[in-house]
Short mmCIF file of C-alpha atoms in Angstrom, two decimals:
data_model
loop_
_atom_site.label_atom_id
_atom_site.label_comp_id
_atom_site.label_asym_id
_atom_site.label_seq_id
_atom_site.Cartn_x
_atom_site.Cartn_y
_atom_site.Cartn_z
CA GLU G 1 -52.88 43.81 -54.78
CA LEU G 2 -50.05 41.68 -53.48
CA LYS G 3 -48.00 43.29 -50.74
CA VAL G 4 -44.67 41.95 -49.56
CA GLU G 5 -43.38 43.51 -46.36
CA GLN G 6 -40.10 42.96 -44.61
CA ASN G 7 -39.10 43.84 -41.13
CA PRO G 8 -37.05 45.32 -39.91
CA LEU G 9 -36.28 47.79 -42.69
CA PHE G 10 -32.95 48.63 -41.08
CA LEU G 11 -30.86 46.41 -38.87
CA SER G 12 -27.62 47.25 -37.16
CA MET G 13 -26.10 44.37 -35.28
CA GLN G 14 -22.85 43.42 -33.60
CA GLU G 15 -20.58 40.75 -35.02
CA GLY G 16 -21.22 37.39 -33.47
CA LYS G 17 -24.89 38.03 -32.75
CA ASN G 18 -27.93 36.25 -34.15
CA TYR G 19 -30.95 37.88 -35.74
CA THR G 20 -33.96 37.13 -37.92
CA ILE G 21 -35.42 39.07 -40.84
CA TYR G 22 -39.11 38.54 -41.54
CA CYS G 23 -40.94 38.59 -44.84
CA ASN G 24 -44.74 38.70 -44.82
CA TYR G 25 -46.86 38.57 -47.96
CA SER G 26 -50.54 39.19 -48.47
CA THR G 27 -51.69 36.53 -50.92
CA THR G 28 -51.29 32.82 -51.54
CA SER G 29 -47.93 31.76 -52.86
CA ASP G 30 -46.03 28.50 -52.66
CA ARG G 31 -42.67 29.92 -53.63
CA LEU G 32 -40.42 32.56 -52.19
CA TYR G 33 -36.93 33.77 -53.00
CA TRP G 34 -34.23 35.59 -51.06
CA TYR G 35 -31.68 37.89 -52.66
CA ARG G 36 -28.73 39.91 -51.46
CA GLN G 37 -27.71 43.26 -52.91
CA ASP G 38 -24.50 45.13 -52.13
CA PRO G 39 -24.54 48.93 -52.59
CA GLY G 40 -24.59 49.87 -56.26
CA LYS G 41 -24.47 46.24 -57.30
CA SER G 42 -26.82 43.68 -58.73
CA LEU G 43 -28.87 41.04 -56.92
CA GLU G 44 -27.39 37.72 -55.89
CA SER G 45 -29.69 34.75 -55.44
CA LEU G 46 -29.46 33.27 -51.94
CA PHE G 47 -32.35 30.84 -51.54
CA VAL G 48 -35.23 29.42 -53.57
CA LEU G 49 -38.04 28.06 -51.37
CA LEU G 50 -40.64 26.13 -53.31
CA SER G 51 -42.94 24.51 -50.76
CA ASN G 52 -44.46 24.90 -47.33
CA GLY G 53 -41.97 23.99 -44.64
CA ALA G 54 -38.96 24.40 -46.91
CA VAL G 55 -35.77 25.19 -45.04
CA LYS G 56 -32.44 25.94 -46.64
CA GLN G 57 -29.08 26.86 -45.15
CA GLU G 58 -25.92 28.32 -46.60
CA GLY G 59 -23.13 29.30 -44.26
CA ARG G 60 -24.44 31.67 -41.60
CA LEU G 61 -27.81 32.17 -43.32
CA MET G 62 -30.87 29.97 -43.02
CA ALA G 63 -34.20 30.59 -44.74
CA SER G 64 -37.58 29.01 -44.10
CA LEU G 65 -41.06 29.24 -45.58
CA ASP G 66 -44.48 28.88 -43.94
CA THR G 67 -47.03 29.26 -46.71
CA LYS G 68 -49.98 28.95 -44.34
CA ALA G 69 -48.78 31.91 -42.29
CA ARG G 70 -47.57 33.65 -45.48
CA LEU G 71 -44.25 34.16 -43.76
CA SER G 72 -40.62 33.55 -44.57
CA THR G 73 -37.68 34.12 -42.27
CA LEU G 74 -34.00 34.69 -42.95
CA HIS G 75 -31.98 33.82 -39.87
CA ILE G 76 -28.46 35.10 -39.41
CA THR G 77 -26.17 33.16 -37.10
CA ALA G 78 -23.02 34.70 -35.61
CA ALA G 79 -23.02 37.66 -37.96
CA VAL G 80 -19.82 38.83 -39.62
CA HIS G 81 -19.07 42.15 -41.33
CA ASP G 82 -19.18 40.57 -44.80
CA LEU G 83 -22.92 39.97 -44.38
CA SER G 84 -23.58 43.73 -44.49
CA ALA G 85 -25.90 44.28 -47.48
CA THR G 86 -29.55 44.77 -48.35
CA TYR G 87 -31.64 41.60 -48.31
CA PHE G 88 -34.80 41.26 -50.39
CA CYS G 89 -37.41 38.58 -50.36
CA ALA G 90 -39.52 38.09 -53.48
CA VAL G 91 -42.80 36.28 -53.99
CA ASP G 92 -44.31 34.77 -57.10
CA PRO G 93 -48.07 34.43 -56.59
CA GLY G 94 -48.44 32.31 -59.69
CA THR G 95 -48.47 35.22 -62.10
CA TYR G 96 -45.03 34.43 -63.48
CA LYS G 97 -43.47 37.55 -62.03
CA TYR G 98 -41.71 38.42 -58.83
CA ILE G 99 -42.96 40.99 -56.39
CA PHE G 100 -40.07 42.14 -54.25
CA GLY G 101 -40.29 42.96 -50.58
CA THR G 102 -39.36 46.35 -49.19
CA GLY G 103 -35.81 45.22 -48.39
CA THR G 104 -33.84 45.04 -45.14
CA ARG G 105 -30.62 47.01 -44.91
CA LEU G 106 -28.26 45.09 -42.67
CA LYS G 107 -25.15 46.59 -41.15
CA VAL G 108 -22.87 44.36 -39.10
CA LEU G 109 -20.60 46.27 -36.76
CA ALA G 110 -17.18 44.99 -35.81
CA ASP T 1 -21.24 30.56 -68.69
CA THR T 2 -23.49 31.37 -65.73
CA GLU T 3 -23.78 35.09 -66.19
CA VAL T 4 -26.14 37.72 -67.48
CA THR T 5 -24.12 40.45 -69.18
CA GLN T 6 -25.47 43.98 -69.44
CA THR T 7 -24.01 46.84 -71.45
CA PRO T 8 -23.31 49.63 -70.99
CA LYS T 9 -22.67 49.76 -67.25
CA HIS T 10 -23.29 53.50 -67.13
CA LEU T 11 -25.25 55.72 -69.49
CA VAL T 12 -25.92 59.45 -69.47
CA MET T 13 -28.45 60.65 -72.01
CA GLY T 14 -30.35 63.78 -72.83
CA MET T 15 -34.12 63.90 -72.96
CA THR T 16 -34.11 64.00 -76.76
CA ASN T 17 -31.65 61.14 -77.24
CA LYS T 18 -32.29 57.60 -78.38
CA LYS T 19 -30.24 54.88 -76.76
CA SER T 20 -30.42 51.15 -76.14
CA LEU T 21 -29.55 48.87 -73.27
CA LYS T 22 -28.36 45.37 -74.05
CA CYS T 23 -28.62 42.15 -72.08
CA GLU T 24 -27.15 38.78 -73.04
CA GLN T 25 -27.17 35.31 -71.51
CA HIS T 26 -25.87 31.98 -72.77
CA MET T 27 -27.34 29.70 -70.13
CA GLY T 28 -30.18 28.51 -72.33
CA HIS T 29 -32.71 30.36 -70.19
CA ARG T 30 -36.04 30.88 -71.92
CA ALA T 31 -37.41 33.74 -69.84
CA MET T 32 -35.85 37.20 -69.62
CA TYR T 33 -36.86 40.26 -67.65
CA TRP T 34 -36.29 43.98 -67.33
CA TYR T 35 -36.47 45.58 -63.89
CA LYS T 36 -36.09 49.20 -62.82
CA GLN T 37 -34.63 50.05 -59.44
CA LYS T 38 -34.56 53.46 -57.84
CA ALA T 39 -32.14 54.18 -55.00
CA LYS T 40 -32.98 52.43 -51.74
CA LYS T 41 -36.08 50.82 -53.28
CA PRO T 42 -36.85 47.26 -54.38
CA PRO T 43 -36.67 46.38 -58.07
CA GLU T 44 -39.88 46.92 -60.03
CA LEU T 45 -40.81 44.67 -62.92
CA MET T 46 -41.10 46.30 -66.35
CA PHE T 47 -41.27 43.50 -68.93
CA VAL T 48 -41.20 39.72 -69.15
CA TYR T 49 -40.24 37.76 -72.24
CA SER T 50 -40.99 34.06 -72.36
CA TYR T 51 -39.71 32.02 -75.31
CA GLU T 52 -38.86 35.28 -77.07
CA LYS T 53 -42.41 36.60 -76.84
CA LEU T 54 -43.47 39.52 -74.69
CA SER T 55 -45.71 38.03 -72.01
CA ILE T 56 -45.93 40.81 -69.43
CA ASN T 57 -45.78 44.58 -69.79
CA GLU T 58 -46.32 46.28 -66.46
CA SER T 59 -47.95 49.36 -68.00
CA VAL T 60 -44.57 50.82 -68.85
CA PRO T 61 -44.60 54.12 -70.78
CA SER T 62 -44.01 53.76 -74.51
CA ARG T 63 -40.74 55.67 -74.27
CA PHE T 64 -39.36 52.29 -73.14
CA SER T 65 -39.48 49.71 -75.91
CA PRO T 66 -38.26 46.14 -75.31
CA GLU T 67 -37.02 43.80 -77.97
CA CYS T 68 -35.96 40.15 -77.89
CA PRO T 69 -34.14 39.37 -81.16
CA ASN T 70 -33.29 35.81 -80.09
CA SER T 71 -33.31 33.56 -77.04
CA SER T 72 -29.99 34.93 -75.77
CA LEU T 73 -30.46 38.63 -76.26
CA LEU T 74 -32.76 41.25 -74.77
CA ASN T 75 -32.70 44.95 -75.60
CA LEU T 76 -34.39 47.95 -74.08
CA HIS T 77 -34.74 50.90 -76.44
CA LEU T 78 -34.99 54.31 -74.82
CA HIS T 79 -36.41 57.44 -76.38
CA ALA T 80 -37.48 60.83 -75.02
CA LEU T 81 -36.87 59.85 -71.43
CA GLN T 82 -37.53 62.07 -68.44
CA PRO T 83 -35.16 62.83 -65.55
CA GLU T 84 -37.34 60.69 -63.27
CA ASP T 85 -36.42 57.69 -65.43
CA SER T 86 -32.91 57.84 -64.01
CA ALA T 87 -32.39 54.54 -62.20
CA LEU T 88 -30.54 51.23 -62.22
CA TYR T 89 -31.95 49.00 -64.95
CA LEU T 90 -31.53 45.32 -64.25
CA CYS T 91 -31.89 42.45 -66.66
CA ALA T 92 -32.56 38.94 -65.38
CA SER T 93 -33.12 35.50 -66.83
CA SER T 94 -34.56 32.22 -65.61
CA GLN T 95 -34.82 28.71 -67.00
CA ASP T 96 -38.50 29.25 -67.59
CA ALA T 97 -41.10 31.85 -66.71
CA ARG T 98 -42.11 29.90 -63.61
CA GLY T 99 -38.77 30.72 -61.99
CA ASN T 100 -38.36 27.34 -60.30
CA TYR T 101 -34.65 27.91 -59.94
CA GLY T 102 -34.76 31.62 -59.23
CA TYR T 103 -33.52 34.39 -61.43
CA THR T 104 -29.98 35.31 -62.47
CA PHE T 105 -29.53 39.07 -62.53
CA GLY T 106 -27.08 41.08 -64.56
CA SER T 107 -24.91 43.77 -63.02
CA GLY T 108 -27.22 46.49 -64.28
CA THR T 109 -27.01 49.71 -66.28
CA ARG T 110 -26.99 52.89 -64.25
CA LEU T 111 -28.93 55.40 -66.33
CA THR T 112 -28.88 59.14 -65.81
CA VAL T 113 -31.24 61.32 -67.84
CA VAL T 114 -30.22 64.98 -68.02
#
């Protein structure tokens, strides 16, 4: 059974600091997705990573994928309060369906 | 139009009621999905429709019945639900079932079963 684990599960950080969220998965997959969810809201697509070594950046967020290590990272640079949300990674192991990670609840303190 | 529209946004229903959730997209996407999300948990896949045909049913109880009348519309019919079925129900769509461009999610229907 595919497992997708994120760490940390909870992250409280000061504005202006850098941090990385990790997403580990247990089976082969060449594609990984990152989503953001605000409380009570839907999921917003952040990044689509479709190959080993893929790196994408948008604003203060940068995502990367290492399919050999079965690891993706979401790096936050100089955090701001507006980044407070829950971040999910999701993996498609070729079965035409996402398996979501456990989620990381991020709180950025002013 | 780059949105997935879900109605209603909130629904309260009794355990003997029959209700339906509706999802609509006009992006030409050929795959549509229903997810269930409990509070503080990740979304869990329920159903996948690809080219208007049901391709994946994640062993969902028969009190949930999906329907895809056309390529733009996805319904979820609810009957004899239990209180533990209370959750946020999310619809999503993608260009194809392979999800090469990711999914677009709707804003969800918050369902409460009393």
